Amino acid sequence: MTIDQYQLCPCGSNKKVKFCCARDVLPEINKVLTALQGDQRVAALDHVNHAIEKKGDKDCLLNIKTNILLQLGEEEKARETAKQVLKKNPDNPIALANHGLLDASSGALDDAVDKLQQCMDLIGETIPFSVVEAVKLVGVSLLQSSRITAGRSHLMLYQALNPEADEKITRLIQQTFMNPKIPVLLKAENLPAPAPEEAPWKSAAEEANALGSRGRWLTAIEKLQELDEKHPDQPVIRKNLAIYQNCLGTPEDMAEAWSDYAHTPGVDFEDAVEAEAFAQLIDPDLEAELLDVVSVEFALSDVEELTEKLADEKRCDAVPIAEDRFDPDQPKPRASYLIFDRERPETSEGLTRETIPNVCCQVYVFGKQTDREARIQLVTTKNDQYEERVAKTREVLGDLMGDEGETQVVSQVTKLSDTLTWDWQFPVDTPRELQTRMLNEQRREIMLEKWPKLAQPSLGGKSPEEVIGQDKYRIALAAAVLLLEVTTDHQISL
């Protein structure tokens, strides 16, 4: 792939080569591009360095050099080269895009998105291939960091700008939609709404949507915010503001925009509830109460006797060891068991929810080491049932389980998640239909008896029981119920 004098200059000026800085170095640039086409990146870097030494540090050469350094993984050198361009020309769009790539690779995703937005505002009608690639790579980084809406928006923009279909990106977007771990509310594809024909602000809203369609999301937001000040409480303006905030992916701004839309007069109640639920889901300010998941050591008097004892024990099951939990340089546990709160029935005949065993904890068994006695590690959530779970484990292990030792916090879960989580161990012959019916019964009990008593950050720290019937909490409460339904539906599907 080479360029001629009628193509855009690699400097990012949006001028053709014959009228720009690449005119005097076109043979050198094509030599570099030919080397790159043959995957000869080191040779390409040598060629561009020689051209800079011979012709000077032209922006076109520096931008190409930055791109080569990125391909070679020389991120610090690439960053310095991009800065060299921006120091001379702070509005160089290709240098901004390259800098955005570097920010994304270092985890500074907000900065990466901001650099790309600056680039998109400065670029002309024809968007250079290097900028299109930057949109893709930043989008992938956003998805990998679980910033789902922003990542998907960037990748869909990339597909719209890319003249050739990219099957890998298509599959990546499809996998996002199919991933059961991603909440369904994050998968919804919200398209900008058209303005009503009679609206006096119709043309301004259409202009904002035109900007948004070209990936100039930040500028579209700014224009819509001006419209919102002049024409407050317009559902279309508020909804489009929220949609473009999704594209940028800053959780605080997204949550505020969707909550504003949800409480805008004239918004359909179901739409308002879904918008508020989305806001509650992503709002980092709604800090839920957290519980520690702990790993607690207990002395173990005899490993072989324990193994023999648990072989016939109906209140536990041997399970595979999750080796990635443990330091590869340290001895691994000999065995791992799930401990139940009661015996597992032999068959499903006469089975009720009260007779299904629930997992209390997981126990890892370690043999004697040179510097340590035999021990077990008990892993469970430290909630109001913690002492009972330890006692149940002592019942199962008997006198072999000794004194309590060191406790480590291995992770945290929300109190709501812990309340909504149960881990039943059905008898092996339990029909699928019976399992589903019982899971639905358990879900209903939780929703009607346990969840209404829990304080909710989205309700100002009050419980659903405390706010029911109060109009000011109507949308927020319905949204919290919707999130609960999505959460428990997800659990049942597992």
Short mmCIF file of C-alpha atoms in Angstrom, two decimals:
data_model
loop_
_atom_site.label_atom_id
_atom_site.label_comp_id
_atom_site.label_asym_id
_atom_site.label_seq_id
_atom_site.Cartn_x
_atom_site.Cartn_y
_atom_site.Cartn_z
CA MET A 1 0.00 0.00 0.00
CA THR A 2 1.43 3.36 -1.07
CA ILE A 3 -0.01 6.86 -1.41
CA ASP A 4 0.06 9.41 -4.21
CA GLN A 5 -0.10 13.18 -4.28
CA TYR A 6 -3.90 13.21 -4.51
CA GLN A 7 -4.46 11.36 -1.24
CA LEU A 8 -4.65 12.91 2.21
CA CYS A 9 -1.39 13.86 3.86
CA PRO A 10 -0.49 11.62 6.85
CA CYS A 11 0.08 14.71 8.94
CA GLY A 12 -3.67 15.08 9.64
CA SER A 13 -4.16 18.48 8.02
CA ASN A 14 -6.97 17.11 5.80
CA LYS A 15 -5.07 18.46 2.79
CA LYS A 16 -3.91 16.41 -0.17
CA VAL A 17 -0.27 15.42 -0.32
CA LYS A 18 0.50 17.78 -3.22
CA PHE A 19 -0.50 20.75 -1.06
CA CYS A 20 1.04 19.63 2.25
CA CYS A 21 4.20 18.57 4.07
CA ALA A 22 4.35 15.04 2.62
CA ARG A 23 4.92 16.45 -0.89
CA ASP A 24 8.68 16.67 -0.37
CA VAL A 25 9.02 13.23 1.25
CA LEU A 26 6.55 11.14 -0.76
CA PRO A 27 9.19 8.62 -2.03
CA GLU A 28 10.47 8.14 1.52
CA ILE A 29 6.94 7.65 2.92
CA ASN A 30 6.11 5.07 0.28
CA LYS A 31 9.32 3.22 1.08
CA VAL A 32 8.20 3.08 4.73
CA LEU A 33 4.68 1.96 3.80
CA THR A 34 6.02 -0.79 1.55
CA ALA A 35 8.16 -2.13 4.40
CA LEU A 36 5.13 -2.07 6.71
CA GLN A 37 3.05 -3.95 4.15
CA GLY A 38 5.68 -6.67 4.25
CA ASP A 39 5.59 -6.76 8.08
CA GLN A 40 9.12 -5.33 8.15
CA ARG A 41 8.48 -2.94 11.05
CA VAL A 42 12.08 -2.55 12.17
CA ALA A 43 13.13 -1.74 8.60
CA ALA A 44 10.22 0.70 8.33
CA LEU A 45 11.38 2.44 11.51
CA ASP A 46 14.90 2.72 10.11
CA HIS A 47 13.52 4.24 6.90
CA VAL A 48 11.39 6.82 8.71
CA ASN A 49 14.23 7.78 11.07
CA HIS A 50 16.49 8.28 8.06
CA ALA A 51 13.82 10.43 6.38
CA ILE A 52 13.45 12.59 9.51
CA GLU A 53 17.22 13.00 9.72
CA LYS A 54 17.36 13.96 6.04
CA LYS A 55 14.15 16.05 5.64
CA GLY A 56 13.39 17.25 9.15
CA ASP A 57 10.74 16.36 11.77
CA LYS A 58 7.69 16.88 9.58
CA ASP A 59 4.35 15.97 11.19
CA CYS A 60 3.63 13.41 8.48
CA LEU A 61 6.85 11.53 9.28
CA LEU A 62 6.42 11.80 13.06
CA ASN A 63 2.86 10.46 12.90
CA ILE A 64 4.01 7.48 10.84
CA LYS A 65 6.88 6.91 13.28
CA THR A 66 4.47 6.95 16.24
CA ASN A 67 2.34 4.33 14.54
CA ILE A 68 5.35 2.08 13.86
CA LEU A 69 6.56 2.40 17.45
CA LEU A 70 3.09 1.40 18.66
CA GLN A 71 3.22 -1.70 16.45
CA LEU A 72 6.63 -2.56 17.88
CA GLY A 73 5.36 -2.15 21.45
CA GLU A 74 7.68 0.79 22.11
CA GLU A 75 5.02 2.74 23.97
CA GLU A 76 7.24 5.25 25.78
CA LYS A 77 9.05 6.18 22.56
CA ALA A 78 5.70 6.40 20.76
CA ARG A 79 4.36 8.71 23.48
CA GLU A 80 7.37 11.02 23.20
CA THR A 81 7.01 11.15 19.41
CA ALA A 82 3.30 11.96 19.63
CA LYS A 83 4.05 14.69 22.18
CA GLN A 84 6.63 16.11 19.79
CA VAL A 85 3.89 16.61 17.20
CA LEU A 86 1.37 18.02 19.69
CA LYS A 87 3.94 20.45 21.05
CA LYS A 88 4.23 22.00 17.60
CA ASN A 89 0.57 21.58 16.71
CA PRO A 90 -1.79 20.88 19.67
CA ASP A 91 -4.66 20.41 17.22
CA ASN A 92 -3.08 17.68 15.12
CA PRO A 93 -5.90 15.09 14.96
CA ILE A 94 -3.74 12.06 14.09
CA ALA A 95 -1.30 12.81 16.92
CA LEU A 96 -4.30 13.12 19.26
CA ALA A 97 -5.62 9.75 18.07
CA ASN A 98 -2.20 8.15 18.58
CA HIS A 99 -2.01 9.67 22.05
CA GLY A 100 -5.46 8.26 22.76
CA LEU A 101 -4.20 4.80 21.84
CA LEU A 102 -1.33 5.19 24.26
CA ASP A 103 -3.68 6.34 27.02
CA ALA A 104 -5.88 3.29 26.40
CA SER A 105 -2.92 0.91 26.57
CA SER A 106 -1.92 2.37 29.95
CA GLY A 107 -5.47 2.09 31.31
CA ALA A 108 -6.29 5.82 31.17
CA LEU A 109 -9.54 5.21 29.29
CA ASP A 110 -11.21 8.53 30.09
CA ASP A 111 -8.19 10.33 28.65
CA ALA A 112 -8.22 8.02 25.62
CA VAL A 113 -11.88 8.77 24.89
CA ASP A 114 -11.27 12.49 25.37
CA LYS A 115 -8.33 12.49 22.92
CA LEU A 116 -10.41 10.67 20.32
CA GLN A 117 -13.24 13.16 20.74
CA GLN A 118 -10.82 16.03 20.16
CA CYS A 119 -9.55 14.19 17.10
CA MET A 120 -13.04 13.62 15.68
CA ASP A 121 -13.87 17.31 16.07
CA LEU A 122 -10.72 18.35 14.23
CA ILE A 123 -10.71 15.78 11.45
CA GLY A 124 -12.32 16.56 8.11
CA GLU A 125 -14.97 14.72 6.16
CA THR A 126 -12.55 11.96 5.15
CA ILE A 127 -11.30 10.11 8.22
CA PRO A 128 -7.78 8.64 7.88
CA PHE A 129 -7.31 4.91 8.33
CA SER A 130 -5.06 5.43 11.38
CA VAL A 131 -7.88 7.27 13.17
CA VAL A 132 -10.38 4.56 12.26
CA GLU A 133 -8.00 1.97 13.72
CA ALA A 134 -7.64 4.08 16.88
CA VAL A 135 -11.43 4.08 17.30
CA LYS A 136 -11.39 0.27 17.07
CA LEU A 137 -8.53 -0.30 19.50
CA VAL A 138 -9.92 2.12 22.09
CA GLY A 139 -13.29 0.39 21.73
CA VAL A 140 -11.73 -3.00 22.40
CA SER A 141 -9.94 -1.61 25.48
CA LEU A 142 -13.23 -0.20 26.78
CA LEU A 143 -14.99 -3.56 26.36
CA GLN A 144 -12.15 -5.39 28.07
CA SER A 145 -12.50 -2.99 31.00
CA SER A 146 -16.26 -3.74 31.25
CA ARG A 147 -17.27 -0.33 29.95
CA ILE A 148 -19.83 -2.02 27.79
CA THR A 149 -21.87 0.82 26.28
CA ALA A 150 -18.84 2.94 25.39
CA GLY A 151 -16.91 0.00 23.99
CA ARG A 152 -19.82 -1.10 21.83
CA SER A 153 -20.42 2.47 20.59
CA HIS A 154 -16.78 2.84 19.54
CA LEU A 155 -16.77 -0.52 17.77
CA MET A 156 -20.02 0.20 15.94
CA LEU A 157 -18.60 3.58 14.86
CA TYR A 158 -15.49 1.75 13.64
CA GLN A 159 -17.65 -0.58 11.59
CA ALA A 160 -19.52 2.36 10.07
CA LEU A 161 -16.24 4.11 9.15
CA ASN A 162 -14.38 1.03 7.96
CA PRO A 163 -14.92 0.39 4.24
CA GLU A 164 -14.36 -3.35 4.69
CA ALA A 165 -16.25 -5.68 7.01
CA ASP A 166 -14.26 -6.73 10.08
CA GLU A 167 -15.53 -10.17 11.10
CA LYS A 168 -13.50 -10.25 14.32
CA ILE A 169 -15.15 -7.07 15.58
CA THR A 170 -18.58 -8.30 14.50
CA ARG A 171 -18.03 -11.48 16.54
CA LEU A 172 -16.78 -9.47 19.51
CA ILE A 173 -19.94 -7.34 19.54
CA GLN A 174 -22.10 -10.47 19.20
CA GLN A 175 -20.27 -12.14 22.08
CA THR A 176 -20.99 -9.09 24.23
CA PHE A 177 -24.71 -9.41 23.56
CA MET A 178 -24.60 -13.17 24.27
CA ASN A 179 -22.51 -12.98 27.45
CA PRO A 180 -24.79 -14.02 30.36
CA LYS A 181 -22.56 -12.22 32.87
CA ILE A 182 -23.37 -8.82 31.37
CA PRO A 183 -26.63 -7.35 32.76
CA VAL A 184 -29.39 -7.22 30.16
CA LEU A 185 -29.86 -3.48 30.75
CA LEU A 186 -26.32 -2.86 29.46
CA LYS A 187 -27.09 -4.75 26.27
CA ALA A 188 -30.00 -2.53 25.20
CA GLU A 189 -29.24 -0.69 21.98
CA ASN A 190 -30.62 2.83 22.39
CA LEU A 191 -30.86 4.84 19.18
CA PRO A 192 -31.18 8.65 19.20
CA ALA A 193 -34.79 9.78 18.98
CA PRO A 194 -35.95 12.20 16.25
CA ALA A 195 -37.37 15.54 17.34
CA PRO A 196 -41.12 16.13 16.99
CA GLU A 197 -42.00 17.86 13.72
CA GLU A 198 -43.56 20.86 15.47
CA ALA A 199 -40.69 21.39 17.92
CA PRO A 200 -39.02 24.82 17.52
CA TRP A 201 -35.71 23.17 18.41
CA LYS A 202 -36.01 20.44 15.75
CA SER A 203 -33.18 21.65 13.50
CA ALA A 204 -30.79 22.08 16.42
CA ALA A 205 -31.60 18.55 17.64
CA GLU A 206 -31.04 17.16 14.14
CA GLU A 207 -27.67 18.93 14.01
CA ALA A 208 -26.70 17.28 17.32
CA ASN A 209 -27.75 13.87 16.00
CA ALA A 210 -25.73 14.43 12.82
CA LEU A 211 -22.67 15.13 14.96
CA GLY A 212 -23.37 12.03 17.02
CA SER A 213 -23.62 9.85 13.92
CA ARG A 214 -20.05 10.88 13.01
CA GLY A 215 -18.74 9.97 16.44
CA ARG A 216 -18.57 13.57 17.67
CA TRP A 217 -20.42 12.59 20.81
CA LEU A 218 -18.99 15.19 23.16
CA THR A 219 -19.91 18.06 20.84
CA ALA A 220 -23.38 16.55 20.38
CA ILE A 221 -23.77 16.49 24.18
CA GLU A 222 -22.71 20.12 24.48
CA LYS A 223 -25.28 21.19 21.88
CA LEU A 224 -28.02 19.16 23.56
CA GLN A 225 -27.12 20.63 26.95
CA GLU A 226 -27.56 24.12 25.46
CA LEU A 227 -30.92 23.01 24.07
CA ASP A 228 -31.92 21.59 27.46
CA GLU A 229 -31.27 24.96 29.09
CA LYS A 230 -33.38 26.80 26.51
CA HIS A 231 -36.11 24.14 26.28
CA PRO A 232 -36.17 22.24 29.60
CA ASP A 233 -38.11 19.06 30.29
CA GLN A 234 -38.12 17.77 26.71
CA PRO A 235 -37.97 13.95 26.73
CA VAL A 236 -36.26 13.68 23.33
CA ILE A 237 -33.48 16.09 24.31
CA ARG A 238 -32.92 14.37 27.66
CA LYS A 239 -32.94 10.86 26.16
CA ASN A 240 -30.47 11.74 23.41
CA LEU A 241 -28.21 13.37 25.99
CA ALA A 242 -28.18 10.09 27.93
CA ILE A 243 -27.54 8.03 24.79
CA TYR A 244 -24.47 10.08 23.84
CA GLN A 245 -23.22 9.90 27.44
CA ASN A 246 -23.33 6.12 27.01
CA CYS A 247 -20.97 6.51 24.04
CA LEU A 248 -18.40 8.33 26.18
CA GLY A 249 -18.85 5.87 29.04
CA THR A 250 -18.26 7.97 32.18
CA PRO A 251 -20.47 6.22 34.78
CA GLU A 252 -21.29 9.34 36.83
CA ASP A 253 -22.39 11.32 33.77
CA MET A 254 -24.33 8.38 32.33
CA ALA A 255 -26.20 7.80 35.59
CA GLU A 256 -27.09 11.47 35.98
CA ALA A 257 -28.32 11.77 32.39
CA TRP A 258 -30.51 8.64 32.52
CA SER A 259 -31.96 9.61 35.89
CA ASP A 260 -32.76 13.10 34.56
CA TYR A 261 -34.55 11.51 31.61
CA ALA A 262 -36.44 9.12 33.89
CA HIS A 263 -37.83 12.02 35.93
CA THR A 264 -38.70 14.23 32.94
CA PRO A 265 -42.42 15.00 32.68
CA GLY A 266 -44.09 13.21 29.78
CA VAL A 267 -41.82 10.15 29.74
CA ASP A 268 -43.79 6.90 29.63
CA PHE A 269 -43.70 5.21 33.05
CA GLU A 270 -42.16 1.97 31.78
CA ASP A 271 -39.46 3.89 29.90
CA ALA A 272 -38.81 5.97 33.01
CA VAL A 273 -38.43 2.88 35.18
CA GLU A 274 -36.01 1.23 32.76
CA ALA A 275 -33.96 4.44 32.49
CA GLU A 276 -33.82 4.82 36.27
CA ALA A 277 -32.88 1.14 36.67
CA PHE A 278 -30.00 1.66 34.23
CA ALA A 279 -28.91 4.72 36.21
CA GLN A 280 -29.00 2.77 39.49
CA LEU A 281 -27.05 -0.08 37.93
CA ILE A 282 -24.10 2.06 36.84
CA ASP A 283 -24.10 4.89 39.42
CA PRO A 284 -20.83 4.67 41.39
CA ASP A 285 -22.26 6.97 44.07
CA LEU A 286 -24.83 4.37 45.10
CA GLU A 287 -22.42 2.48 47.29
CA ALA A 288 -24.01 -0.70 48.57
CA GLU A 289 -23.12 -2.23 51.94
CA LEU A 290 -20.30 -4.73 51.44
CA LEU A 291 -19.60 -8.03 53.17
CA ASP A 292 -16.21 -9.71 53.35
CA VAL A 293 -15.61 -13.11 51.79
CA VAL A 294 -13.04 -14.62 54.14
CA SER A 295 -10.61 -17.52 54.20
CA VAL A 296 -10.17 -18.77 57.76
CA GLU A 297 -7.54 -21.29 58.84
CA PHE A 298 -8.28 -24.05 61.36
CA ALA A 299 -5.89 -26.65 62.71
CA LEU A 300 -6.37 -30.20 61.42
CA SER A 301 -5.29 -33.16 63.51
CA ASP A 302 -5.22 -35.94 60.88
CA VAL A 303 -5.54 -35.54 57.09
CA GLU A 304 -5.95 -39.25 56.31
CA GLU A 305 -8.64 -39.72 58.94
CA LEU A 306 -10.50 -36.68 57.62
CA THR A 307 -10.37 -38.03 54.05
CA GLU A 308 -11.77 -41.35 55.23
CA LYS A 309 -14.46 -39.68 57.31
CA LEU A 310 -15.69 -37.39 54.52
CA ALA A 311 -15.80 -40.20 51.94
CA ASP A 312 -19.12 -41.39 53.42
CA GLU A 313 -20.36 -38.04 54.75
CA LYS A 314 -23.71 -36.94 53.26
CA ARG A 315 -23.24 -33.32 54.33
CA CYS A 316 -20.38 -32.63 51.95
CA ASP A 317 -19.12 -33.24 48.43
CA ALA A 318 -15.58 -33.43 47.08
CA VAL A 319 -15.05 -30.88 44.30
CA PRO A 320 -12.13 -30.04 41.96
CA ILE A 321 -9.51 -27.68 43.33
CA ALA A 322 -9.46 -24.21 41.76
CA GLU A 323 -5.68 -24.08 41.47
CA ASP A 324 -5.60 -20.50 40.21
CA ARG A 325 -6.68 -19.41 43.71
CA PHE A 326 -3.34 -20.44 45.15
CA ASP A 327 0.24 -19.23 44.87
CA PRO A 328 1.95 -21.42 42.23
CA ASP A 329 5.14 -21.39 44.35
CA GLN A 330 3.36 -22.80 47.42
CA PRO A 331 2.05 -26.34 48.11
CA LYS A 332 -1.46 -26.91 46.78
CA PRO A 333 -4.31 -28.26 48.92
CA ARG A 334 -4.77 -32.03 48.87
CA ALA A 335 -8.55 -31.86 48.58
CA SER A 336 -11.51 -29.50 48.43
CA TYR A 337 -15.03 -30.02 49.78
CA LEU A 338 -18.36 -28.20 49.78
CA ILE A 339 -19.98 -28.33 53.22
CA PHE A 340 -23.80 -28.44 53.35
CA ASP A 341 -26.15 -27.23 56.06
CA ARG A 342 -27.92 -30.64 56.07
CA GLU A 343 -27.70 -34.07 54.53
CA ARG A 344 -28.48 -34.39 50.84
CA PRO A 345 -31.49 -36.68 50.31
CA GLU A 346 -30.86 -39.88 48.37
CA THR A 347 -33.69 -39.11 45.92
CA SER A 348 -35.98 -36.23 44.99
CA GLU A 349 -39.07 -38.08 46.19
CA GLY A 350 -40.90 -35.87 48.68
CA LEU A 351 -38.34 -33.08 48.19
CA THR A 352 -39.22 -29.63 49.56
CA ARG A 353 -37.31 -26.37 49.66
CA GLU A 354 -36.76 -26.94 53.37
CA THR A 355 -35.03 -30.29 52.77
CA ILE A 356 -32.68 -29.18 49.97
CA PRO A 357 -29.16 -28.71 51.35
CA ASN A 358 -27.52 -25.33 50.84
CA VAL A 359 -23.74 -24.85 50.64
CA CYS A 360 -22.37 -23.31 53.84
CA CYS A 361 -18.78 -22.94 52.76
CA GLN A 362 -15.89 -24.48 50.86
CA VAL A 363 -13.09 -26.22 52.73
CA TYR A 364 -9.55 -26.75 51.41
CA VAL A 365 -7.42 -29.44 53.07
CA PHE A 366 -3.64 -28.92 53.39
CA GLY A 367 -1.26 -31.62 54.54
CA LYS A 368 1.64 -31.16 56.93
CA GLN A 369 4.54 -29.11 55.56
CA THR A 370 8.11 -28.62 56.75
CA ASP A 371 7.25 -25.41 58.56
CA ARG A 372 3.50 -25.83 59.07
CA GLU A 373 1.10 -28.31 60.61
CA ALA A 374 -1.84 -29.76 58.66
CA ARG A 375 -4.73 -27.33 58.36
CA ILE A 376 -7.92 -26.46 56.56
CA GLN A 377 -8.98 -23.21 54.95
CA LEU A 378 -12.68 -22.42 55.29
CA VAL A 379 -13.99 -19.95 52.69
CA THR A 380 -17.36 -18.25 53.20
CA THR A 381 -19.07 -14.86 53.44
CA LYS A 382 -18.85 -13.15 56.82
CA ASN A 383 -22.54 -12.34 57.21
CA ASP A 384 -25.01 -12.89 60.07
CA GLN A 385 -24.86 -16.65 59.37
CA TYR A 386 -21.08 -16.89 59.66
CA GLU A 387 -20.93 -18.41 63.17
CA GLU A 388 -23.65 -20.91 62.26
CA ARG A 389 -21.73 -21.97 59.16
CA VAL A 390 -18.54 -22.54 61.16
CA ALA A 391 -20.55 -24.58 63.66
CA LYS A 392 -22.07 -26.69 60.85
CA THR A 393 -18.57 -27.33 59.50
CA ARG A 394 -17.43 -28.48 62.96
CA GLU A 395 -20.37 -30.87 63.05
CA VAL A 396 -19.21 -32.40 59.77
CA LEU A 397 -15.48 -32.52 60.51
CA GLY A 398 -15.86 -33.38 64.21
CA ASP A 399 -12.90 -33.32 66.59
CA LEU A 400 -10.48 -33.30 63.64
CA MET A 401 -11.15 -29.56 63.22
CA GLY A 402 -9.02 -27.65 65.71
CA ASP A 403 -8.55 -24.06 66.82
CA GLU A 404 -9.20 -21.08 64.61
CA GLY A 405 -6.15 -19.34 63.16
CA GLU A 406 -5.46 -16.57 60.65
CA THR A 407 -8.29 -14.89 58.74
CA GLN A 408 -7.80 -13.26 55.32
CA VAL A 409 -10.29 -11.25 53.27
CA VAL A 410 -10.24 -12.70 49.75
CA SER A 411 -12.99 -10.58 48.17
CA GLN A 412 -16.19 -8.66 48.90
CA VAL A 413 -19.83 -8.95 47.87
CA THR A 414 -22.77 -6.63 48.38
CA LYS A 415 -25.23 -7.44 51.13
CA LEU A 416 -27.98 -7.45 48.50
CA SER A 417 -26.10 -9.97 46.35
CA ASP A 418 -25.48 -12.18 49.37
CA THR A 419 -29.19 -12.10 50.29
CA LEU A 420 -30.17 -13.00 46.73
CA THR A 421 -27.67 -15.84 46.45
CA TRP A 422 -28.27 -19.44 47.38
CA ASP A 423 -26.42 -22.57 46.35
CA TRP A 424 -28.69 -25.59 46.56
CA GLN A 425 -27.41 -29.11 46.03
CA PHE A 426 -30.26 -31.12 44.52
CA PRO A 427 -30.34 -34.93 44.61
CA VAL A 428 -28.93 -36.25 41.35
CA ASP A 429 -32.29 -37.57 40.15
CA THR A 430 -34.15 -34.25 40.59
CA PRO A 431 -36.09 -33.46 37.38
CA ARG A 432 -35.25 -30.15 35.73
CA GLU A 433 -38.87 -29.03 35.96
CA LEU A 434 -38.89 -29.56 39.73
CA GLN A 435 -35.63 -27.64 40.13
CA THR A 436 -37.03 -24.71 38.15
CA ARG A 437 -40.26 -24.65 40.13
CA MET A 438 -38.44 -24.64 43.46
CA LEU A 439 -36.00 -21.96 42.32
CA ASN A 440 -38.94 -19.78 41.30
CA GLU A 441 -40.58 -20.34 44.68
CA GLN A 442 -37.36 -19.34 46.43
CA ARG A 443 -37.06 -16.28 44.24
CA ARG A 444 -40.61 -15.24 45.07
CA GLU A 445 -40.00 -15.62 48.81
CA ILE A 446 -36.87 -13.49 48.64
CA MET A 447 -38.61 -10.77 46.63
CA LEU A 448 -41.67 -10.64 48.88
CA GLU A 449 -40.22 -11.28 52.33
CA LYS A 450 -36.47 -10.54 52.48
CA TRP A 451 -35.70 -7.88 49.89
CA PRO A 452 -38.39 -5.36 51.03
CA LYS A 453 -36.65 -5.09 54.40
CA LEU A 454 -33.19 -4.29 53.00
CA ALA A 455 -32.01 -0.66 52.97
CA GLN A 456 -31.38 0.50 49.40
CA PRO A 457 -28.83 3.21 48.48
CA SER A 458 -31.08 4.14 45.52
CA LEU A 459 -33.87 4.93 48.00
CA GLY A 460 -31.73 7.20 50.12
CA GLY A 461 -30.83 4.41 52.55
CA LYS A 462 -34.45 3.48 53.19
CA SER A 463 -35.99 0.06 52.64
CA PRO A 464 -38.75 -0.58 50.08
CA GLU A 465 -41.17 -1.15 52.98
CA GLU A 466 -40.44 2.36 54.26
CA VAL A 467 -41.06 4.20 50.98
CA ILE A 468 -43.89 2.24 49.40
CA GLY A 469 -46.82 4.51 48.59
CA GLN A 470 -44.71 7.68 48.55
CA ASP A 471 -44.95 9.32 45.12
CA LYS A 472 -41.42 10.78 45.17
CA TYR A 473 -39.99 7.25 45.35
CA ARG A 474 -42.38 5.70 42.81
CA ILE A 475 -39.97 5.54 39.85
CA ALA A 476 -36.88 4.74 41.96
CA LEU A 477 -38.70 1.92 43.77
CA ALA A 478 -40.04 0.41 40.55
CA ALA A 479 -36.53 0.61 39.08
CA ALA A 480 -35.07 -1.17 42.11
CA VAL A 481 -37.68 -3.91 41.65
CA LEU A 482 -36.72 -4.22 37.97
CA LEU A 483 -33.05 -4.62 38.91
CA LEU A 484 -34.03 -7.27 41.45
CA GLU A 485 -35.98 -9.19 38.80
CA VAL A 486 -33.05 -9.05 36.38
CA THR A 487 -30.67 -10.26 39.10
CA THR A 488 -32.78 -13.21 40.24
CA ASP A 489 -33.71 -14.16 36.68
CA HIS A 490 -29.98 -14.31 35.94
CA GLN A 491 -29.38 -16.58 38.92
CA ILE A 492 -32.11 -18.99 37.87
CA SER A 493 -30.72 -19.14 34.33
CA LEU A 494 -27.39 -20.28 35.75
#
